[in-house]
Short mmCIF file of C-alpha atoms and ligand atoms in Angstrom, two decimals:
data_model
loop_
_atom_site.label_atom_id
_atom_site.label_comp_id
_atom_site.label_asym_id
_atom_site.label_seq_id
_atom_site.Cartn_x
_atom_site.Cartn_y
_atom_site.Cartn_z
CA UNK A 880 229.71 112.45 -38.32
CA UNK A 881 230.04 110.92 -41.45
CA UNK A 882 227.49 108.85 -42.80
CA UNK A 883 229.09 105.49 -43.50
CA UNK A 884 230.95 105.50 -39.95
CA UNK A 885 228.04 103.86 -37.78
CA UNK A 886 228.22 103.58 -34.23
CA UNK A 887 227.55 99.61 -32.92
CA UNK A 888 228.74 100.32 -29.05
CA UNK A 889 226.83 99.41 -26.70
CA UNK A 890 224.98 100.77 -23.05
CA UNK A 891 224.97 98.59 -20.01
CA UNK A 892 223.30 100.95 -17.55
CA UNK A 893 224.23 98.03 -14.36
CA UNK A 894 227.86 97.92 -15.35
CA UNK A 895 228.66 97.04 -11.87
CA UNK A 896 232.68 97.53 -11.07
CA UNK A 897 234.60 99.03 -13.74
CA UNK A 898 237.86 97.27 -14.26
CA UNK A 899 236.43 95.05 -11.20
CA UNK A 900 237.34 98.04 -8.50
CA UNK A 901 235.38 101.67 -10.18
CA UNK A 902 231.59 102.46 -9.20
CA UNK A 903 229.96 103.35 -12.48
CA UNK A 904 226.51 105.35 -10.77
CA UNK A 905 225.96 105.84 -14.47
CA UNK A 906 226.59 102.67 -16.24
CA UNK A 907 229.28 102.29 -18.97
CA UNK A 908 229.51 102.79 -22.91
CA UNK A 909 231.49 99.94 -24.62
CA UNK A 910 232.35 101.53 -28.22
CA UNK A 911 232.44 100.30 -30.95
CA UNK A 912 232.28 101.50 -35.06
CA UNK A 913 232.02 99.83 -38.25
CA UNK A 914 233.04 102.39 -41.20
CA UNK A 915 231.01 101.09 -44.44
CA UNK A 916 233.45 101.63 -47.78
CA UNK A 917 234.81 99.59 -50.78
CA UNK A 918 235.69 97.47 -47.48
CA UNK A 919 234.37 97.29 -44.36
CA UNK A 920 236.13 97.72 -41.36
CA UNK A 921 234.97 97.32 -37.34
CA UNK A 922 236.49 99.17 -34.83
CA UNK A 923 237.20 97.10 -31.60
CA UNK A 924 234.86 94.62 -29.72
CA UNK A 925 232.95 95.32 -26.73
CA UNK A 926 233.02 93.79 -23.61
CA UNK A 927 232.02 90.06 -22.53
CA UNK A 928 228.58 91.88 -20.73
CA UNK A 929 227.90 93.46 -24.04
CA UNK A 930 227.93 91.14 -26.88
CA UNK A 931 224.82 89.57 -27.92
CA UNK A 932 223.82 93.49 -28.32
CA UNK A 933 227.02 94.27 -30.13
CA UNK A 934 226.53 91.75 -32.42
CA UNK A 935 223.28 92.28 -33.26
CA UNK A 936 224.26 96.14 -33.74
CA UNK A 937 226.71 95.19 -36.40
CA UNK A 938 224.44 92.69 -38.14
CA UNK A 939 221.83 95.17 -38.46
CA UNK A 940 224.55 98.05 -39.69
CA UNK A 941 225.85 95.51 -41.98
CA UNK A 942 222.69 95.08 -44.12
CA UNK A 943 223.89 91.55 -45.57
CA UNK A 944 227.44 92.96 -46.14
CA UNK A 945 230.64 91.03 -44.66
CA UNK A 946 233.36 92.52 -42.72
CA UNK A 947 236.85 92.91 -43.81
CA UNK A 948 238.94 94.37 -40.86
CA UNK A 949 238.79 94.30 -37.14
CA UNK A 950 240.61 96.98 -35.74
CA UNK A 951 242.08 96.50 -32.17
CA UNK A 952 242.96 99.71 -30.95
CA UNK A 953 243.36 97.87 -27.52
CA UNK A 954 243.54 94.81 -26.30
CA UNK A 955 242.18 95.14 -22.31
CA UNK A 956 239.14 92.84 -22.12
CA UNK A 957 236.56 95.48 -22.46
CA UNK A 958 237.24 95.90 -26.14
CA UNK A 959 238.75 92.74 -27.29
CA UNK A 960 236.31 89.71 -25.34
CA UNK A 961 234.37 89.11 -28.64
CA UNK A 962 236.99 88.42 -31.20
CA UNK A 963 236.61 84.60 -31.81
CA UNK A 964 232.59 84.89 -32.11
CA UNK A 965 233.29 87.81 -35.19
CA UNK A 966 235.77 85.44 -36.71
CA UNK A 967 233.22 82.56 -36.63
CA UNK A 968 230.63 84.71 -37.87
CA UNK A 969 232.65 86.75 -40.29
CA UNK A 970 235.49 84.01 -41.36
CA UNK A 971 236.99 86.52 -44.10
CA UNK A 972 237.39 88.81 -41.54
CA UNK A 973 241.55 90.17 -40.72
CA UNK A 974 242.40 91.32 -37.62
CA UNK A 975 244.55 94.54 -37.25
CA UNK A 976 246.96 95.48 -34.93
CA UNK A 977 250.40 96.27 -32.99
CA UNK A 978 252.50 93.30 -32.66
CA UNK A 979 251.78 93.81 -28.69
CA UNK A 980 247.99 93.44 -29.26
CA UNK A 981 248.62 90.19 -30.90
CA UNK A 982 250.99 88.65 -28.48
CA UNK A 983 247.94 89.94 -25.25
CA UNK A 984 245.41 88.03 -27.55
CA UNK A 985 247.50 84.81 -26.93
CA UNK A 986 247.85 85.74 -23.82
CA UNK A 987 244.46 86.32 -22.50
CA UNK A 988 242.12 84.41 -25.32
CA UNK A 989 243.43 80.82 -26.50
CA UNK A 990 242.24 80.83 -30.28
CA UNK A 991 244.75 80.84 -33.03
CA UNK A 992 244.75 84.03 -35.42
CA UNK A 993 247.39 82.66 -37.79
CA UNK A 994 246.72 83.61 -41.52
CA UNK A 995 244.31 86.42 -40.43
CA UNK A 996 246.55 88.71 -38.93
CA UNK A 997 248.00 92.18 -40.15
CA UNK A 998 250.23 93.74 -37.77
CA UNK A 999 250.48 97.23 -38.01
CA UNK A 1000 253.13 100.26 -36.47
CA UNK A 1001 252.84 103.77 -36.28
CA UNK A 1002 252.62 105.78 -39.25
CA UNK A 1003 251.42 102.92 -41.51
CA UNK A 1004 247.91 102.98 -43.57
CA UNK A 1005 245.01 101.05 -44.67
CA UNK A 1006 242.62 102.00 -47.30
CA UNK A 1007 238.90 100.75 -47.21
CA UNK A 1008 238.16 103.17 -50.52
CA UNK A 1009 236.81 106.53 -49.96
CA UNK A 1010 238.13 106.27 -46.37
CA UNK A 1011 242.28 105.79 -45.19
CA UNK A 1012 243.27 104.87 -41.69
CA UNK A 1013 246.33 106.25 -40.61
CA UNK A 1014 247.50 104.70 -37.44
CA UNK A 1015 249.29 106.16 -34.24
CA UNK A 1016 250.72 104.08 -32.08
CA UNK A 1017 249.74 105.53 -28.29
CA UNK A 1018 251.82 103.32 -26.08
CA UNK A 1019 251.15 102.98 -22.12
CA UNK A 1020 248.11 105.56 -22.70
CA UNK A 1021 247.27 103.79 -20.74
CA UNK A 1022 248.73 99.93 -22.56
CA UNK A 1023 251.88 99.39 -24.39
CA UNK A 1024 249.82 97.93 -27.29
CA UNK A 1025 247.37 100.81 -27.69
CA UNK A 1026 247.50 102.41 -31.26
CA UNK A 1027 244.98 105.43 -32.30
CA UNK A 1028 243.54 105.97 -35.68
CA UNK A 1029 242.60 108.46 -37.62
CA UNK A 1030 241.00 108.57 -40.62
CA UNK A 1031 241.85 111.48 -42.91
CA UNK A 1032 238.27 112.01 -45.00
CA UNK A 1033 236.43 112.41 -42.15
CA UNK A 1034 238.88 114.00 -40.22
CA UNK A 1035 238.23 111.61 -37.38
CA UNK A 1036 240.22 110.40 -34.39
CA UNK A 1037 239.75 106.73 -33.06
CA UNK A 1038 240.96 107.22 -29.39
CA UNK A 1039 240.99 104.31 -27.80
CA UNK A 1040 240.32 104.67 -24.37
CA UNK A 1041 241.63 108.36 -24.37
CA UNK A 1042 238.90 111.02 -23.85
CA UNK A 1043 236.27 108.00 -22.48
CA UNK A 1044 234.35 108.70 -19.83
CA UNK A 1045 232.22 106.66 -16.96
CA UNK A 1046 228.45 106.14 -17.91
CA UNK A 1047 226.13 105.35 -20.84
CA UNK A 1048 225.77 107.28 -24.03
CA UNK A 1049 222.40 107.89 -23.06
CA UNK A 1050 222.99 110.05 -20.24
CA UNK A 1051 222.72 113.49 -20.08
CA UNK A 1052 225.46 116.58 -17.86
CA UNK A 1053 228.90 117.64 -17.88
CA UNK A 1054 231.33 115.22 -19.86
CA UNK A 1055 234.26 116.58 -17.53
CA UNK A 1056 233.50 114.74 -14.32
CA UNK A 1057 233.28 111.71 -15.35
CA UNK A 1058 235.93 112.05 -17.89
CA UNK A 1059 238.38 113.77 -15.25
CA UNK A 1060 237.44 111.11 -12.86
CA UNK A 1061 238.12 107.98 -15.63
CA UNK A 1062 241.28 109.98 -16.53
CA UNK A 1063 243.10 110.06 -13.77
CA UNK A 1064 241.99 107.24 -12.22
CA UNK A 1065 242.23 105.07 -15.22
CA UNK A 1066 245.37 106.86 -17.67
CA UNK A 1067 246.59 109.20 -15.06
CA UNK A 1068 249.95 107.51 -14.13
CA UNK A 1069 251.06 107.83 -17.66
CA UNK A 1070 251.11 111.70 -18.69
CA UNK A 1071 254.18 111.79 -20.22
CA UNK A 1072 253.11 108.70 -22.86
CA UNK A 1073 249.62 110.96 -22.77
CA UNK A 1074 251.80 114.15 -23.92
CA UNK A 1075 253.68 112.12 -26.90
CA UNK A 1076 250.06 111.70 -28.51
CA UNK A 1077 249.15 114.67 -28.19
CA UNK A 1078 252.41 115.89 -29.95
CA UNK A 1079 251.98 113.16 -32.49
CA UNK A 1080 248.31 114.18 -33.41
CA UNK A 1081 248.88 117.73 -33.18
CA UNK A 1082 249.66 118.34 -37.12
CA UNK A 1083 245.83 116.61 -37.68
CA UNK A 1084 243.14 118.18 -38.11
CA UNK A 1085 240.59 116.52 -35.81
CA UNK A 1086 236.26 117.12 -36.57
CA UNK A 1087 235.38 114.47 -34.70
CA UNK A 1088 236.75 112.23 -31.64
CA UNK A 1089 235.34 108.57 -31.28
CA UNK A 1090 236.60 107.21 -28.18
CA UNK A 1091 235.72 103.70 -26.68
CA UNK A 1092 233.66 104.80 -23.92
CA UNK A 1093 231.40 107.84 -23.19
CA UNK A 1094 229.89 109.97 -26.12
CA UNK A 1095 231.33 111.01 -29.76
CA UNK A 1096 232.91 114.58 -29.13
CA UNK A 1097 232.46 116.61 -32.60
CA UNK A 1098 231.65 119.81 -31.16
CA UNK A 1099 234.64 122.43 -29.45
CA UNK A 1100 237.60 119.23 -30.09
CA UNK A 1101 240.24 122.09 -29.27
CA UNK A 1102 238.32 122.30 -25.50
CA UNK A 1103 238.39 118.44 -24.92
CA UNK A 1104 242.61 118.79 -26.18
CA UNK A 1105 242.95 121.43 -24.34
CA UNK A 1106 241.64 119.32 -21.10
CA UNK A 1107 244.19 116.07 -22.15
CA UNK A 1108 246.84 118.75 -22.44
CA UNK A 1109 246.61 120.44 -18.99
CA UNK A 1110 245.45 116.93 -16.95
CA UNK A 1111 248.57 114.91 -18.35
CA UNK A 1112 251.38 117.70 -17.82
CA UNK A 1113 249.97 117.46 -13.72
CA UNK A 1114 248.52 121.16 -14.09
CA UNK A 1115 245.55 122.34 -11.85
CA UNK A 1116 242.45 122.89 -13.44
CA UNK A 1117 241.35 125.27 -10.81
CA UNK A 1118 242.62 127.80 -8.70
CA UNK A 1119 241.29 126.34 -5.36
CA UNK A 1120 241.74 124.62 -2.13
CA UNK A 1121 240.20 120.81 -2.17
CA UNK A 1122 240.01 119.48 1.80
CA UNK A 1123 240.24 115.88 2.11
CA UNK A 1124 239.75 114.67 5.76
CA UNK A 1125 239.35 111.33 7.86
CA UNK A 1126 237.97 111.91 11.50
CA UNK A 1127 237.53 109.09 14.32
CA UNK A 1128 235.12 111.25 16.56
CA UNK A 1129 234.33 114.07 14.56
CA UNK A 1130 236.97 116.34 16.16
CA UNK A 1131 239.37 116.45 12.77
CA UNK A 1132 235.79 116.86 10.55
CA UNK A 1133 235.11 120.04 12.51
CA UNK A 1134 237.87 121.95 12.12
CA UNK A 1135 238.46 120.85 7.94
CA UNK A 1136 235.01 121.91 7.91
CA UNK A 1137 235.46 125.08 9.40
CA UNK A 1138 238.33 125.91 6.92
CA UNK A 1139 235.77 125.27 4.29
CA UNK A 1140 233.47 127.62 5.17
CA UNK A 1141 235.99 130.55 5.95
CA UNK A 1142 237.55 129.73 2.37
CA UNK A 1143 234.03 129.66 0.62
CA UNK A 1144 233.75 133.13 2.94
CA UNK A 1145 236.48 134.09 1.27
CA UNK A 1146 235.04 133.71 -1.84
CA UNK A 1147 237.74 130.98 -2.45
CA UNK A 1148 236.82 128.11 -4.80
CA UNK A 1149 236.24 124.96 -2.30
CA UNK A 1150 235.40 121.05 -2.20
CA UNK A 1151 235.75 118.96 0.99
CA UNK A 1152 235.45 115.46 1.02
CA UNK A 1153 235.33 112.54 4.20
CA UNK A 1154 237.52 109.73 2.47
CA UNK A 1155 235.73 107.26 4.67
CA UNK A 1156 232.22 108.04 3.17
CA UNK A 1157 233.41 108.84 -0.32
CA UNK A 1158 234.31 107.29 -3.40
CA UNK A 1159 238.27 107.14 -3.70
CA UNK A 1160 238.09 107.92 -7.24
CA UNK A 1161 236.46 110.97 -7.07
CA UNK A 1162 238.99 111.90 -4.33
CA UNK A 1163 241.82 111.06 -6.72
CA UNK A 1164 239.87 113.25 -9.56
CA UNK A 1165 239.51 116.22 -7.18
CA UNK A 1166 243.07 115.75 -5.71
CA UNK A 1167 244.29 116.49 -9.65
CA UNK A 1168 241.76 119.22 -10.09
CA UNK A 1169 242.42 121.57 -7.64
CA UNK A 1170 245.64 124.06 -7.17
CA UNK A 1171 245.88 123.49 -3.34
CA UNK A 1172 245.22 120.66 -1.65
CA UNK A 1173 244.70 119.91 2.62
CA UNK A 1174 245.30 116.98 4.03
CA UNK A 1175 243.41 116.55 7.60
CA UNK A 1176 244.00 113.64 9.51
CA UNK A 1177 244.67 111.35 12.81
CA UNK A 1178 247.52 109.48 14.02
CA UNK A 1179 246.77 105.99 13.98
CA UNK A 1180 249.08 103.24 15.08
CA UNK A 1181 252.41 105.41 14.66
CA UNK A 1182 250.96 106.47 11.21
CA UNK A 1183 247.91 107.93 9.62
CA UNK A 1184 244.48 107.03 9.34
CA UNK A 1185 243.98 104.40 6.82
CA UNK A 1186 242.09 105.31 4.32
CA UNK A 1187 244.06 108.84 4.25
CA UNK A 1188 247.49 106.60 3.57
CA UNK A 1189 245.46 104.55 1.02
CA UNK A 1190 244.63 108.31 -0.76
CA UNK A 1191 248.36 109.20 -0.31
CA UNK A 1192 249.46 105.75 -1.80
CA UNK A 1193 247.38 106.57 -5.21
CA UNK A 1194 248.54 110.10 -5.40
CA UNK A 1195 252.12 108.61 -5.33
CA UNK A 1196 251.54 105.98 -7.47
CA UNK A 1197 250.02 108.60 -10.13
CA UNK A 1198 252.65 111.27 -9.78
CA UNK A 1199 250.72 113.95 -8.35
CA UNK A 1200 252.70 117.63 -9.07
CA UNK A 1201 252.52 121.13 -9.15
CA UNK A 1202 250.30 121.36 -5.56
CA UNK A 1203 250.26 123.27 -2.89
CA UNK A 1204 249.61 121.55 0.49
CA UNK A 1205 248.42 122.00 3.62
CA UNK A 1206 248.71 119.81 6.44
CA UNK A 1207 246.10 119.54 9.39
CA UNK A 1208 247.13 117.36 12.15
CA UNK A 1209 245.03 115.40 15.01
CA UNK A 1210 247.27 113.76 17.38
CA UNK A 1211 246.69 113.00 21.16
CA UNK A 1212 249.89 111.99 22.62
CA UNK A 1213 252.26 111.46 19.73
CA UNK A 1214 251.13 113.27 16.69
CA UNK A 1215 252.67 112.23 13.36
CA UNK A 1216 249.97 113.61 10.94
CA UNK A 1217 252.59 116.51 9.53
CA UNK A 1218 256.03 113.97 9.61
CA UNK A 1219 253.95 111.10 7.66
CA UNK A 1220 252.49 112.92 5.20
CA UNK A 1221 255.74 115.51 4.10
CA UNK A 1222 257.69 112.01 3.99
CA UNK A 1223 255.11 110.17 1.81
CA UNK A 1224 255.41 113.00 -0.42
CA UNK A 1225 258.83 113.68 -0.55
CA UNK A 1226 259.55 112.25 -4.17
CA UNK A 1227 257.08 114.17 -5.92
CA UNK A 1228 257.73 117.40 -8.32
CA UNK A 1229 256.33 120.81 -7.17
CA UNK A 1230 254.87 120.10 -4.18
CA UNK A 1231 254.85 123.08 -2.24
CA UNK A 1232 254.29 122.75 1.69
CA UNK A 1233 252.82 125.40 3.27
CA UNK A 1234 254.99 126.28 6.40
CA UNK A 1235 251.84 126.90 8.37
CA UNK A 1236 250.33 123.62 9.62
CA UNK A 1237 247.81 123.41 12.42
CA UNK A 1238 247.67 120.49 15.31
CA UNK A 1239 244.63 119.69 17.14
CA UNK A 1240 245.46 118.40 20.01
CA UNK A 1241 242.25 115.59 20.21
CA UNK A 1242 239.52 118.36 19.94
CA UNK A 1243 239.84 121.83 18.51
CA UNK A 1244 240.90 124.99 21.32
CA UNK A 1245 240.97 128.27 20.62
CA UNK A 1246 244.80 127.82 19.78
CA UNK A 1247 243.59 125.89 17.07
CA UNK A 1248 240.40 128.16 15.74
CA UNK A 1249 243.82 131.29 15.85
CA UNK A 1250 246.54 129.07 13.47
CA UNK A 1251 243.56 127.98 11.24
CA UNK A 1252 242.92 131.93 10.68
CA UNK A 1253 246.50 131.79 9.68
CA UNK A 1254 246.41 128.26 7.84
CA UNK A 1255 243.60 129.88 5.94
CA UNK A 1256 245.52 132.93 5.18
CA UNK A 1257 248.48 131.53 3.81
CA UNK A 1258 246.60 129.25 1.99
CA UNK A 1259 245.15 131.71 -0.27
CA UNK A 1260 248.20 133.51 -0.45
CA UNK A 1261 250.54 130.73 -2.01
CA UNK A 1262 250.81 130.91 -5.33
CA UNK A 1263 248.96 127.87 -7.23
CA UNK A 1264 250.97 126.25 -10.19
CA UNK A 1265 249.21 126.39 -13.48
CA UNK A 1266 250.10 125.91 -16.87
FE1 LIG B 1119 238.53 100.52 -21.79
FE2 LIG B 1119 241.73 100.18 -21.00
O1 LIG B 1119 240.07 99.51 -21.43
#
């Protein structure tokens, strides 16, 4: 990365909730950059758990120089908390941004900006010098206020929250899970806004990424594009069958987990997952990820199991597409499993049902071991969307 763009984010390895409902097993990044030129400018705040440290960061980076420009790519809490304490510390300091950004600082802080503001749109610029920021407005990915920048000598892309990640800086593995799970969890209703970006940045030529959580990407950009591009048109990432089941007495678990062993047999890509003993957002995540998706459930109360309709409710929300889906069905007297769950998803583009479904009727018989064979056949013989 270039030499006068310094990182001043910050780790908080006991992040606690993220966005007061997301477990964060690996703590949280707060980003933030301060790019050293003729002028100096700062990139976003951090949030309020993070500030002494962020401020501290900057101070040190700033070796007894002041601060020009703040930069509010967005204005969510996590990045903006800090503003008044840089304007008492830095009074020269002007504030950039969208006129949304400003009117969701009066909203959620009550300082008064006035004579300190420049509000920017897309395709404007600000030189610092050596460096130019071109800005990008990025609305509802996943604000209306959010606005990218890039900045053309270094080739690098400020992405707000887009390509962030759960966890610290600090840890190593895979950037995809966590980035797939803060995705569509986090940005995943909005793929269409996500898309528009992607066509508006795709004349740039990006080196680096600098999102506002989880690592700097500088290495294989086109990979991490690539990801964005298939995740926000609704496209599978892979060609297999994820299981998500609820069970009351273990009689539903049995027979989802038999299907996953006769598709792993079947040297089928698989991941099962109990939704009562799991983290939702990882369900979501794997829900997106896979091509073909089974549903396995009770009839509860003239419905389905809970916290299967709270799974069905996100997918909804979010705008699932392009699956194929399997229903299995645990009913004792009135089964609704197969009626709920078809209606539910009714609305939603692409999503194939398989015509094979298979009721248990309380506990599995060998009716029910004979239509899984066939669930599981037809299962790998539908043919997945992709992109
Ligand atoms: Fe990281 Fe949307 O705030």
């Amino acid at each position: 990365m270039d030499n006068n763009i310094i990182y001043v984010g910050v780790n908080i390895s006991d992040n606690g909730l993220f966005e007061g409902q997301y477990i964060t097993p690996e703590g949280m990044a707060y980003n933030s950059y301060l790019i050293v030129d003729e002028k100096v400018c700062l990139m976003d705040s951090v949030d309020i758990k993070a500030g002494e440290l962020w401020l501290d960061n900057i101070s040190k980076a700033l070796n007894g120089r002041d601060i020009d420009y703040l930069v509010l790519s967005h204005v969510e809490p996590d990045h903006s908390y800090h503003i008044r304490k840089i304007v008492e510390l830095y009074p020269n300091i002007k504030i950039v941004g969208t006129v949304q950004a400003f009117k969701f600082i009066g909203q959620f802080y009550d300082f008064d900006l006035a004579n300190r503001t420049i509000v920017v749109g897309n395709g404007d610029t600000l030189s610092l010098g050596e460096h130019t920021l071109d800005f990008y407005t990025a609305p509802m990915v996943h604000w209306p206020e959010v606005m990218m920048t890039y900045e053309s000598s270094s080739k690098t892309l400020f992405s707000a929250d887009a390509f962030g990640k759960f966890g610290t800086n600090d840890i190593e593995g895979s950037w995809e899970c966590e980035a797939r799970r803060y995705y569509f969890n986090i940005v995943g209703k909005y793929g269409a806004n996500v898309q528009m970006i992607l066509k508006k940045l795709s004349t740039l030529t990006i080196e680096t990424i600098c999102p506002l959580h989880g690592n700097i990407l500088d290495k294989n950009i086109g990979h991490y594009i690539d990801l964005y591009d298939t995740w926000s048109l609704y496209m599978p990432e892979v060609d297999g069958v994820f299981i998500a089941y609820s069970s009351v007495y273990g009689n539903t678990e049995s027979v989802a987990k038999r299907l996953h062993q006769l598709l792993k047999d079947s040297g089928i890509k698989t991941s099962i997952s109990d939704l009562a003993r799991s983290d939702m957002a990882e369900n979501i995540e794997d829900v997106f990820k896979y091509s073909k998706i089974v549903f396995a459930t009770t009839t509860y109360e003239n419905t389905i199991f809970p916290v299967m309709e709270e799974l069905l409710s996100h997918l909804v929300q979010k705008g699932m597409a392009n699956k194929v889906v399997g229903i299995i069905d645990n009913g004792t007297w009135a089964p609704q499993v197969t009626k709920v769950i078809t209606s539910k998803l009714a609305a939603l583009k692409n999503i194939d049902f398989l015509e094979q479904s298979v009721l248990i009727k309380s506990a599995p018989s060998e009716d029910t071991w004979t239509a899984l064979e066939d669930f599981k056949n037809a299962l790998i013989s539908a043919t997945p969307y992709h992109k």
